[in-house]
Amino acid sequence: MTPSDADYQRAVDLLLAGELVALPTETVYGLGADAANPAAVAKIFAAKGRPADHPLIVHLAGHDAVEAWAEQVPDVAWELMETFWPGPLTLILKKQAWVPDAVTGGQDTVGLRVPGHPVALELLRRFATAKGSHAGIAAPSANRFGRISPTTAAHVAEELGEAVPLILDGGPCAVGIESTIIDCSRGEPVVLRPGHISPLHLEAVLGKAPAIETSHGAPRVSGSLEAHYAPITPLRVVTGERLLDFLNAQRHRGGTCGVISPNQPPQAGMPHAWRMLPADPVGYAHDLYAALRDMDHAGVDLIVVEALPAGAEWTAVADRLRRAAAGAGQN
Ligand code: TXA
Ligand code: MG
């Protein structure tokens, strides 16, 4: 799973030449390009089929690179970096004037993150050494726009295949859902996208619960579109109590279902695909995207996901499931 010296060298050469490299992070795999090179960044949008006004996260090798990209960095942002970097947290900050519009979607802010994956960090360090100044890797999740984010190198190949000259394999992603995004550019920090770093973790640093922005309005966050992270097969969320009745009714109608449940073991006599996920939010997040992807391959008519428990610790996966359901079955 560890890339060789030659793999890293090839990755750095490709990035310097304005080409794309897919890389593992602890959250999901990213589709990377030299963030200071607008022509390279344009290739990301082309490969993903992503609208050009959606800004990208710039990945950095360490805190000391932050001020090359961001200005007026507030104290609270430094505290968050100290606590959570390297790790699954993205900070939105006022950008330096030079940072290309291609990366920011024309906004006056930039999203920055130091990822907590050894392969990503090694690549970022080598890229920084080779490039000198302004070394950052712009990387959205390495899926086609609106689809399920990849959590293995094989998923990336399945999503983007020929469009990426090199996929660095760092094994399955430890977290499995995208980073928590916090906007620190407008005074009080605001959570724009929930993630592995939960409101409770943030409260411990901030001294109070952070504000959480609902999906409406600016700034543009593609992860906040109502339909996102979506399988190709239609998806329904059904409560645990109704699950077996629902499946029986589907069977009577001749429909095949793929079930994702943290509680119910596979039922005898039901010819459905069935996947049990861990019943804790961290384990569930780790396996969710791979399970959705498996169901897309299982040839079922409908993916049936058992409704999640209420509770703040389930916020991030509940958010992804809601959007997956909204976007499912549209292809
Ligand atoms: O975990 C992650 O964040 C992964 C890995 C690869 O790092 N990346 C990821 O990127 O999820 P992407 O592009 O799929 O989602 C990034 C989100 C988008 O919704 C984008 O709109 C938002 O970050 N974003 C980036 N820069 C922003 C900015 N300046 N203001 C507001 N939102 C921003
Ligand atoms: Mg994405």
PDB file of C-alpha atoms in Angstrom, residues 3-233:
ATOM      1  CA  PRO A   3       3.936   4.129  -2.803  1.00  0.00           C
ATOM      2  CA  SER A   4       7.582   3.741  -3.772  1.00  0.00           C
ATOM      3  CA  ASP A   5      10.099   6.540  -4.107  1.00  0.00           C
ATOM      4  CA  ALA A   6       9.605   6.352  -7.860  1.00  0.00           C
ATOM      5  CA  ASP A   7       5.809   6.699  -7.449  1.00  0.00           C
ATOM      6  CA  TYR A   8       6.238   9.870  -5.394  1.00  0.00           C
ATOM      7  CA  GLN A   9       8.743  11.234  -7.898  1.00  0.00           C
ATOM      8  CA  ARG A  10       6.347  10.577 -10.765  1.00  0.00           C
ATOM      9  CA  ALA A  11       3.522  12.235  -8.819  1.00  0.00           C
ATOM     10  CA  VAL A  12       5.614  15.351  -8.168  1.00  0.00           C
ATOM     11  CA  ASP A  13       6.721  15.494 -11.811  1.00  0.00           C
ATOM     12  CA  LEU A  14       3.118  15.228 -12.994  1.00  0.00           C
ATOM     13  CA  LEU A  15       1.970  17.971 -10.602  1.00  0.00           C
ATOM     14  CA  LEU A  16       4.818  20.272 -11.690  1.00  0.00           C
ATOM     15  CA  ALA A  17       3.856  19.603 -15.325  1.00  0.00           C
ATOM     16  CA  GLY A  18       0.268  20.680 -14.639  1.00  0.00           C
ATOM     17  CA  GLU A  19      -1.198  17.168 -14.686  1.00  0.00           C
ATOM     18  CA  LEU A  20      -3.594  15.415 -12.291  1.00  0.00           C
ATOM     19  CA  VAL A  21      -2.675  12.936  -9.545  1.00  0.00           C
ATOM     20  CA  ALA A  22      -5.226  11.090  -7.391  1.00  0.00           C
ATOM     21  CA  LEU A  23      -4.094  10.796  -3.792  1.00  0.00           C
ATOM     22  CA  PRO A  24      -5.344   9.137  -0.616  1.00  0.00           C
ATOM     23  CA  THR A  25      -6.339  11.239   2.364  1.00  0.00           C
ATOM     24  CA  GLU A  26      -7.706  10.064   5.706  1.00  0.00           C
ATOM     25  CA  THR A  27     -11.235  11.185   4.669  1.00  0.00           C
ATOM     26  CA  VAL A  28     -11.701  10.213   1.016  1.00  0.00           C
ATOM     27  CA  TYR A  29      -9.451  10.047  -2.066  1.00  0.00           C
ATOM     28  CA  GLY A  30      -8.748  13.395  -3.713  1.00  0.00           C
ATOM     29  CA  LEU A  31      -8.146  14.392  -7.340  1.00  0.00           C
ATOM     30  CA  GLY A  32      -5.121  16.658  -7.060  1.00  0.00           C
ATOM     31  CA  ALA A  33      -3.508  19.381  -9.137  1.00  0.00           C
ATOM     32  CA  ASP A  34      -1.037  22.218  -8.521  1.00  0.00           C
ATOM     33  CA  ALA A  35      -3.326  24.773  -6.852  1.00  0.00           C
ATOM     34  CA  ALA A  36      -1.246  27.702  -8.127  1.00  0.00           C
ATOM     35  CA  ASN A  37      -1.644  26.628 -11.758  1.00  0.00           C
ATOM     36  CA  PRO A  38      -5.086  27.567 -13.169  1.00  0.00           C
ATOM     37  CA  ALA A  39      -4.650  25.395 -16.279  1.00  0.00           C
ATOM     38  CA  ALA A  40      -3.936  22.370 -14.068  1.00  0.00           C
ATOM     39  CA  VAL A  41      -6.906  23.155 -11.831  1.00  0.00           C
ATOM     40  CA  ALA A  42      -9.149  23.389 -14.921  1.00  0.00           C
ATOM     41  CA  LYS A  43      -8.333  19.728 -15.619  1.00  0.00           C
ATOM     42  CA  ILE A  44      -9.903  18.759 -12.282  1.00  0.00           C
ATOM     43  CA  PHE A  45     -13.195  20.379 -13.276  1.00  0.00           C
ATOM     44  CA  ALA A  46     -13.090  18.711 -16.690  1.00  0.00           C
ATOM     45  CA  ALA A  47     -12.362  15.243 -15.250  1.00  0.00           C
ATOM     46  CA  LYS A  48     -15.120  15.487 -12.627  1.00  0.00           C
ATOM     47  CA  GLY A  49     -17.695  17.272 -14.752  1.00  0.00           C
ATOM     48  CA  ARG A  50     -17.924  19.823 -11.955  1.00  0.00           C
ATOM     49  CA  PRO A  51     -19.352  23.338 -12.422  1.00  0.00           C
ATOM     50  CA  ALA A  52     -16.517  25.886 -12.545  1.00  0.00           C
ATOM     51  CA  ASP A  53     -17.894  28.101  -9.768  1.00  0.00           C
ATOM     52  CA  HIS A  54     -17.498  25.434  -7.079  1.00  0.00           C
ATOM     53  CA  PRO A  55     -14.365  26.206  -5.045  1.00  0.00           C
ATOM     54  CA  LEU A  56     -11.726  23.589  -4.194  1.00  0.00           C
ATOM     55  CA  ILE A  57      -9.886  22.776  -0.980  1.00  0.00           C
ATOM     56  CA  VAL A  58      -6.134  23.462  -1.069  1.00  0.00           C
ATOM     57  CA  HIS A  59      -4.106  20.821   0.776  1.00  0.00           C
ATOM     58  CA  LEU A  60      -0.899  21.967   2.464  1.00  0.00           C
ATOM     59  CA  ALA A  61       2.114  20.199   4.001  1.00  0.00           C
ATOM     60  CA  GLY A  62       1.863  22.090   7.306  1.00  0.00           C
ATOM     61  CA  HIS A  63       0.666  25.141   9.228  1.00  0.00           C
ATOM     62  CA  ASP A  64       3.647  27.194   8.133  1.00  0.00           C
ATOM     63  CA  ALA A  65       2.272  27.289   4.588  1.00  0.00           C
ATOM     64  CA  VAL A  66      -1.051  28.846   5.640  1.00  0.00           C
ATOM     65  CA  GLU A  67      -0.074  32.500   5.368  1.00  0.00           C
ATOM     66  CA  ALA A  68       1.125  32.090   1.792  1.00  0.00           C
ATOM     67  CA  TRP A  69      -2.517  31.375   0.899  1.00  0.00           C
ATOM     68  CA  ALA A  70      -4.617  33.138   3.531  1.00  0.00           C
ATOM     69  CA  GLU A  71      -4.569  36.578   5.160  1.00  0.00           C
ATOM     70  CA  GLN A  72      -6.160  37.987   8.312  1.00  0.00           C
ATOM     71  CA  VAL A  73      -6.067  34.517   9.883  1.00  0.00           C
ATOM     72  CA  PRO A  74      -7.986  34.887  13.166  1.00  0.00           C
ATOM     73  CA  ASP A  75      -6.717  33.418  16.442  1.00  0.00           C
ATOM     74  CA  VAL A  76      -9.554  30.943  16.562  1.00  0.00           C
ATOM     75  CA  ALA A  77      -8.410  29.484  13.226  1.00  0.00           C
ATOM     76  CA  TRP A  78      -4.880  28.962  14.596  1.00  0.00           C
ATOM     77  CA  GLU A  79      -6.354  27.200  17.630  1.00  0.00           C
ATOM     78  CA  LEU A  80      -8.373  24.886  15.409  1.00  0.00           C
ATOM     79  CA  MET A  81      -5.297  24.121  13.291  1.00  0.00           C
ATOM     80  CA  GLU A  82      -3.210  23.376  16.394  1.00  0.00           C
ATOM     81  CA  THR A  83      -5.835  20.985  17.668  1.00  0.00           C
ATOM     82  CA  PHE A  84      -7.018  19.190  14.563  1.00  0.00           C
ATOM     83  CA  TRP A  85      -4.259  19.333  11.909  1.00  0.00           C
ATOM     84  CA  PRO A  86      -3.077  17.143  10.362  1.00  0.00           C
ATOM     85  CA  GLY A  87      -6.651  15.903  10.197  1.00  0.00           C
ATOM     86  CA  PRO A  88     -10.154  16.010   8.719  1.00  0.00           C
ATOM     87  CA  LEU A  89     -10.823  19.738   9.140  1.00  0.00           C
ATOM     88  CA  THR A  90     -10.994  22.378   6.397  1.00  0.00           C
ATOM     89  CA  LEU A  91     -10.839  26.067   7.284  1.00  0.00           C
ATOM     90  CA  ILE A  92     -12.299  28.774   5.059  1.00  0.00           C
ATOM     91  CA  LEU A  93     -10.143  31.906   5.349  1.00  0.00           C
ATOM     92  CA  LYS A  94      -9.707  35.239   3.538  1.00  0.00           C
ATOM     93  CA  LYS A  95      -7.486  34.483   0.559  1.00  0.00           C
ATOM     94  CA  GLN A  96      -4.271  36.181  -0.472  1.00  0.00           C
ATOM     95  CA  ALA A  97      -4.801  38.326  -3.569  1.00  0.00           C
ATOM     96  CA  TRP A  98      -2.711  36.067  -5.835  1.00  0.00           C
ATOM     97  CA  VAL A  99      -4.715  32.866  -5.196  1.00  0.00           C
ATOM     98  CA  PRO A 100      -6.327  31.954  -8.545  1.00  0.00           C
ATOM     99  CA  ASP A 101     -10.095  32.300  -9.082  1.00  0.00           C
ATOM    100  CA  ALA A 102      -9.983  28.787 -10.536  1.00  0.00           C
ATOM    101  CA  VAL A 103      -9.440  27.483  -6.989  1.00  0.00           C
ATOM    102  CA  THR A 104     -11.771  29.810  -5.080  1.00  0.00           C
ATOM    103  CA  GLY A 105     -14.655  29.889  -7.543  1.00  0.00           C
ATOM    104  CA  GLY A 106     -14.112  33.653  -7.705  1.00  0.00           C
ATOM    105  CA  GLN A 107     -14.797  34.128  -3.978  1.00  0.00           C
ATOM    106  CA  ASP A 108     -12.515  36.145  -1.688  1.00  0.00           C
ATOM    107  CA  THR A 109     -11.899  33.115   0.527  1.00  0.00           C
ATOM    108  CA  VAL A 110      -9.876  29.905   0.240  1.00  0.00           C
ATOM    109  CA  GLY A 111     -10.402  26.489   1.862  1.00  0.00           C
ATOM    110  CA  LEU A 112      -7.229  25.054   3.468  1.00  0.00           C
ATOM    111  CA  ARG A 113      -6.474  21.712   5.058  1.00  0.00           C
ATOM    112  CA  VAL A 114      -3.433  19.691   6.186  1.00  0.00           C
ATOM    113  CA  PRO A 115      -4.571  16.091   5.694  1.00  0.00           C
ATOM    114  CA  GLY A 116      -3.770  13.373   8.218  1.00  0.00           C
ATOM    115  CA  HIS A 117      -2.692  10.625   5.822  1.00  0.00           C
ATOM    116  CA  PRO A 118       1.004   9.702   5.614  1.00  0.00           C
ATOM    117  CA  VAL A 119       0.947   9.330   1.814  1.00  0.00           C
ATOM    118  CA  ALA A 120      -0.780  12.688   1.294  1.00  0.00           C
ATOM    119  CA  LEU A 121       1.667  14.372   3.677  1.00  0.00           C
ATOM    120  CA  GLU A 122       4.704  12.790   2.042  1.00  0.00           C
ATOM    121  CA  LEU A 123       3.498  13.907  -1.392  1.00  0.00           C
ATOM    122  CA  LEU A 124       2.771  17.429  -0.111  1.00  0.00           C
ATOM    123  CA  ARG A 125       6.244  17.700   1.461  1.00  0.00           C
ATOM    124  CA  ARG A 126       7.998  16.493  -1.667  1.00  0.00           C
ATOM    125  CA  PHE A 127       5.905  18.797  -3.828  1.00  0.00           C
ATOM    126  CA  ALA A 128       6.727  21.736  -1.537  1.00  0.00           C
ATOM    127  CA  THR A 129      10.455  20.955  -1.756  1.00  0.00           C
ATOM    128  CA  ALA A 130      10.346  20.675  -5.546  1.00  0.00           C
ATOM    129  CA  LYS A 131       8.201  23.754  -6.113  1.00  0.00           C
ATOM    130  CA  GLY A 132       9.574  26.147  -3.512  1.00  0.00           C
ATOM    131  CA  SER A 133       6.897  28.736  -2.799  1.00  0.00           C
ATOM    132  CA  HIS A 134       3.101  28.522  -3.195  1.00  0.00           C
ATOM    133  CA  ALA A 135       3.043  24.725  -3.028  1.00  0.00           C
ATOM    134  CA  GLY A 136      -0.477  23.459  -2.421  1.00  0.00           C
ATOM    135  CA  ILE A 137      -2.499  20.661  -3.952  1.00  0.00           C
ATOM    136  CA  ALA A 138      -6.075  21.539  -4.884  1.00  0.00           C
ATOM    137  CA  ALA A 139      -8.124  18.371  -4.492  1.00  0.00           C
ATOM    138  CA  PRO A 140     -11.835  17.684  -4.479  1.00  0.00           C
ATOM    139  CA  SER A 141     -13.076  14.191  -3.815  1.00  0.00           C
ATOM    140  CA  ALA A 142     -12.030  11.982  -6.761  1.00  0.00           C
ATOM    141  CA  ASN A 143     -15.537  11.111  -7.979  1.00  0.00           C
ATOM    142  CA  ARG A 144     -17.629  12.350 -10.855  1.00  0.00           C
ATOM    143  CA  PHE A 145     -19.674  15.388  -9.807  1.00  0.00           C
ATOM    144  CA  GLY A 146     -22.555  14.536  -7.466  1.00  0.00           C
ATOM    145  CA  ARG A 147     -21.562  10.894  -7.051  1.00  0.00           C
ATOM    146  CA  ILE A 148     -20.267   8.809  -4.159  1.00  0.00           C
ATOM    147  CA  SER A 149     -16.824   9.818  -2.910  1.00  0.00           C
ATOM    148  CA  PRO A 150     -14.114   7.140  -3.313  1.00  0.00           C
ATOM    149  CA  THR A 151     -12.573   5.542  -0.238  1.00  0.00           C
ATOM    150  CA  THR A 152     -10.185   3.164  -2.036  1.00  0.00           C
ATOM    151  CA  ALA A 153      -7.836   3.499  -5.023  1.00  0.00           C
ATOM    152  CA  ALA A 154     -10.020   1.003  -6.909  1.00  0.00           C
ATOM    153  CA  HIS A 155     -13.027   3.315  -6.455  1.00  0.00           C
ATOM    154  CA  VAL A 156     -11.050   6.163  -8.019  1.00  0.00           C
ATOM    155  CA  ALA A 157     -10.152   4.011 -11.017  1.00  0.00           C
ATOM    156  CA  GLU A 158     -13.820   3.064 -11.358  1.00  0.00           C
ATOM    157  CA  GLU A 159     -14.934   6.719 -11.212  1.00  0.00           C
ATOM    158  CA  LEU A 160     -12.311   8.475 -13.284  1.00  0.00           C
ATOM    159  CA  GLY A 161     -10.183   5.758 -14.913  1.00  0.00           C
ATOM    160  CA  GLU A 162      -8.350   7.146 -17.918  1.00  0.00           C
ATOM    161  CA  ALA A 163      -8.818  10.751 -16.842  1.00  0.00           C
ATOM    162  CA  VAL A 164      -6.116  10.419 -14.156  1.00  0.00           C
ATOM    163  CA  PRO A 165      -2.537   9.584 -15.194  1.00  0.00           C
ATOM    164  CA  LEU A 166      -1.588   8.373 -11.691  1.00  0.00           C
ATOM    165  CA  ILE A 167      -3.509   7.090  -8.671  1.00  0.00           C
ATOM    166  CA  LEU A 168      -1.401   6.803  -5.521  1.00  0.00           C
ATOM    167  CA  ASP A 169      -2.701   3.891  -3.447  1.00  0.00           C
ATOM    168  CA  GLY A 170      -2.724   4.501   0.298  1.00  0.00           C
ATOM    169  CA  GLY A 171      -5.192   1.771   1.234  1.00  0.00           C
ATOM    170  CA  PRO A 172      -8.771   2.299   2.412  1.00  0.00           C
ATOM    171  CA  CYS A 173      -9.481   5.718   3.956  1.00  0.00           C
ATOM    172  CA  ALA A 174      -9.649   5.648   7.759  1.00  0.00           C
ATOM    173  CA  VAL A 175     -12.471   8.199   8.166  1.00  0.00           C
ATOM    174  CA  GLY A 176     -14.575   7.476   5.086  1.00  0.00           C
ATOM    175  CA  ILE A 177     -16.526  10.756   4.813  1.00  0.00           C
ATOM    176  CA  GLU A 178     -15.307  14.227   3.848  1.00  0.00           C
ATOM    177  CA  SER A 179     -13.698  16.728   6.198  1.00  0.00           C
ATOM    178  CA  THR A 180     -15.639  19.050   8.489  1.00  0.00           C
ATOM    179  CA  ILE A 181     -15.626  22.534   6.906  1.00  0.00           C
ATOM    180  CA  ILE A 182     -15.543  25.618   9.134  1.00  0.00           C
ATOM    181  CA  ASP A 183     -15.812  29.147   7.825  1.00  0.00           C
ATOM    182  CA  CYS A 184     -13.467  31.391   9.841  1.00  0.00           C
ATOM    183  CA  SER A 185     -13.638  34.275   7.361  1.00  0.00           C
ATOM    184  CA  ARG A 186     -16.728  36.010   8.735  1.00  0.00           C
ATOM    185  CA  GLY A 187     -16.107  36.491  12.451  1.00  0.00           C
ATOM    186  CA  GLU A 188     -17.635  33.688  14.530  1.00  0.00           C
ATOM    187  CA  PRO A 189     -16.707  30.244  13.149  1.00  0.00           C
ATOM    188  CA  VAL A 190     -19.560  28.549  11.303  1.00  0.00           C
ATOM    189  CA  VAL A 191     -19.746  24.866  10.313  1.00  0.00           C
ATOM    190  CA  LEU A 192     -20.535  24.649   6.584  1.00  0.00           C
ATOM    191  CA  ARG A 193     -20.263  20.864   6.264  1.00  0.00           C
ATOM    192  CA  PRO A 194     -20.474  18.421   9.186  1.00  0.00           C
ATOM    193  CA  GLY A 195     -17.831  15.702   9.327  1.00  0.00           C
ATOM    194  CA  HIS A 196     -15.770  13.400  11.506  1.00  0.00           C
ATOM    195  CA  ILE A 197     -14.797  16.333  13.738  1.00  0.00           C
ATOM    196  CA  SER A 198     -18.136  16.835  15.426  1.00  0.00           C
ATOM    197  CA  PRO A 199     -19.760  19.867  17.048  1.00  0.00           C
ATOM    198  CA  LEU A 200     -18.760  18.343  20.410  1.00  0.00           C
ATOM    199  CA  HIS A 201     -15.061  18.218  19.440  1.00  0.00           C
ATOM    200  CA  LEU A 202     -15.315  21.813  18.234  1.00  0.00           C
ATOM    201  CA  GLU A 203     -17.089  22.991  21.358  1.00  0.00           C
ATOM    202  CA  ALA A 204     -14.181  21.710  23.440  1.00  0.00           C
ATOM    203  CA  VAL A 205     -11.852  24.117  21.583  1.00  0.00           C
ATOM    204  CA  LEU A 206     -14.199  27.040  20.969  1.00  0.00           C
ATOM    205  CA  GLY A 207     -15.729  27.084  24.426  1.00  0.00           C
ATOM    206  CA  LYS A 208     -19.225  26.968  22.950  1.00  0.00           C
ATOM    207  CA  ALA A 209     -21.152  25.059  20.346  1.00  0.00           C
ATOM    208  CA  PRO A 210     -20.349  26.349  16.845  1.00  0.00           C
ATOM    209  CA  ALA A 211     -23.071  27.759  14.625  1.00  0.00           C
ATOM    210  CA  ILE A 212     -24.062  25.361  11.856  1.00  0.00           C
ATOM    211  CA  GLU A 213     -25.099  26.798   8.525  1.00  0.00           C
ATOM    212  CA  THR A 214     -27.989  25.132   6.779  1.00  0.00           C
ATOM    213  CA  SER A 215     -27.706  24.483   3.081  1.00  0.00           C
ATOM    214  CA  HIS A 216     -29.128  27.740   1.788  1.00  0.00           C
ATOM    215  CA  GLY A 217     -27.322  30.738   0.427  1.00  0.00           C
ATOM    216  CA  ALA A 218     -23.726  31.744  -0.182  1.00  0.00           C
ATOM    217  CA  PRO A 219     -20.932  30.814   0.004  1.00  0.00           C
ATOM    218  CA  ARG A 220     -21.097  28.106  -2.576  1.00  0.00           C
ATOM    219  CA  VAL A 221     -20.358  24.676  -1.178  1.00  0.00           C
ATOM    220  CA  SER A 222     -21.061  21.827  -3.545  1.00  0.00           C
ATOM    221  CA  GLY A 223     -21.272  19.496  -0.553  1.00  0.00           C
ATOM    222  CA  SER A 224     -24.257  21.576   0.487  1.00  0.00           C
ATOM    223  CA  LEU A 225     -26.261  20.843  -2.670  1.00  0.00           C
ATOM    224  CA  GLU A 226     -29.371  18.926  -1.757  1.00  0.00           C
ATOM    225  CA  ALA A 227     -28.424  16.087  -4.104  1.00  0.00           C
ATOM    226  CA  HIS A 228     -24.874  14.776  -3.654  1.00  0.00           C
ATOM    227  CA  TYR A 229     -22.879  11.658  -2.702  1.00  0.00           C
ATOM    228  CA  ALA A 230     -25.444   9.736  -4.719  1.00  0.00           C
ATOM    229  CA  PRO A 231     -25.621   6.143  -5.923  1.00  0.00           C
ATOM    230  CA  ILE A 232     -27.043   5.406  -9.378  1.00  0.00           C
ATOM    231  CA  THR A 233     -29.723   3.118  -7.909  1.00  0.00           C
TER     232      THR A 233
END
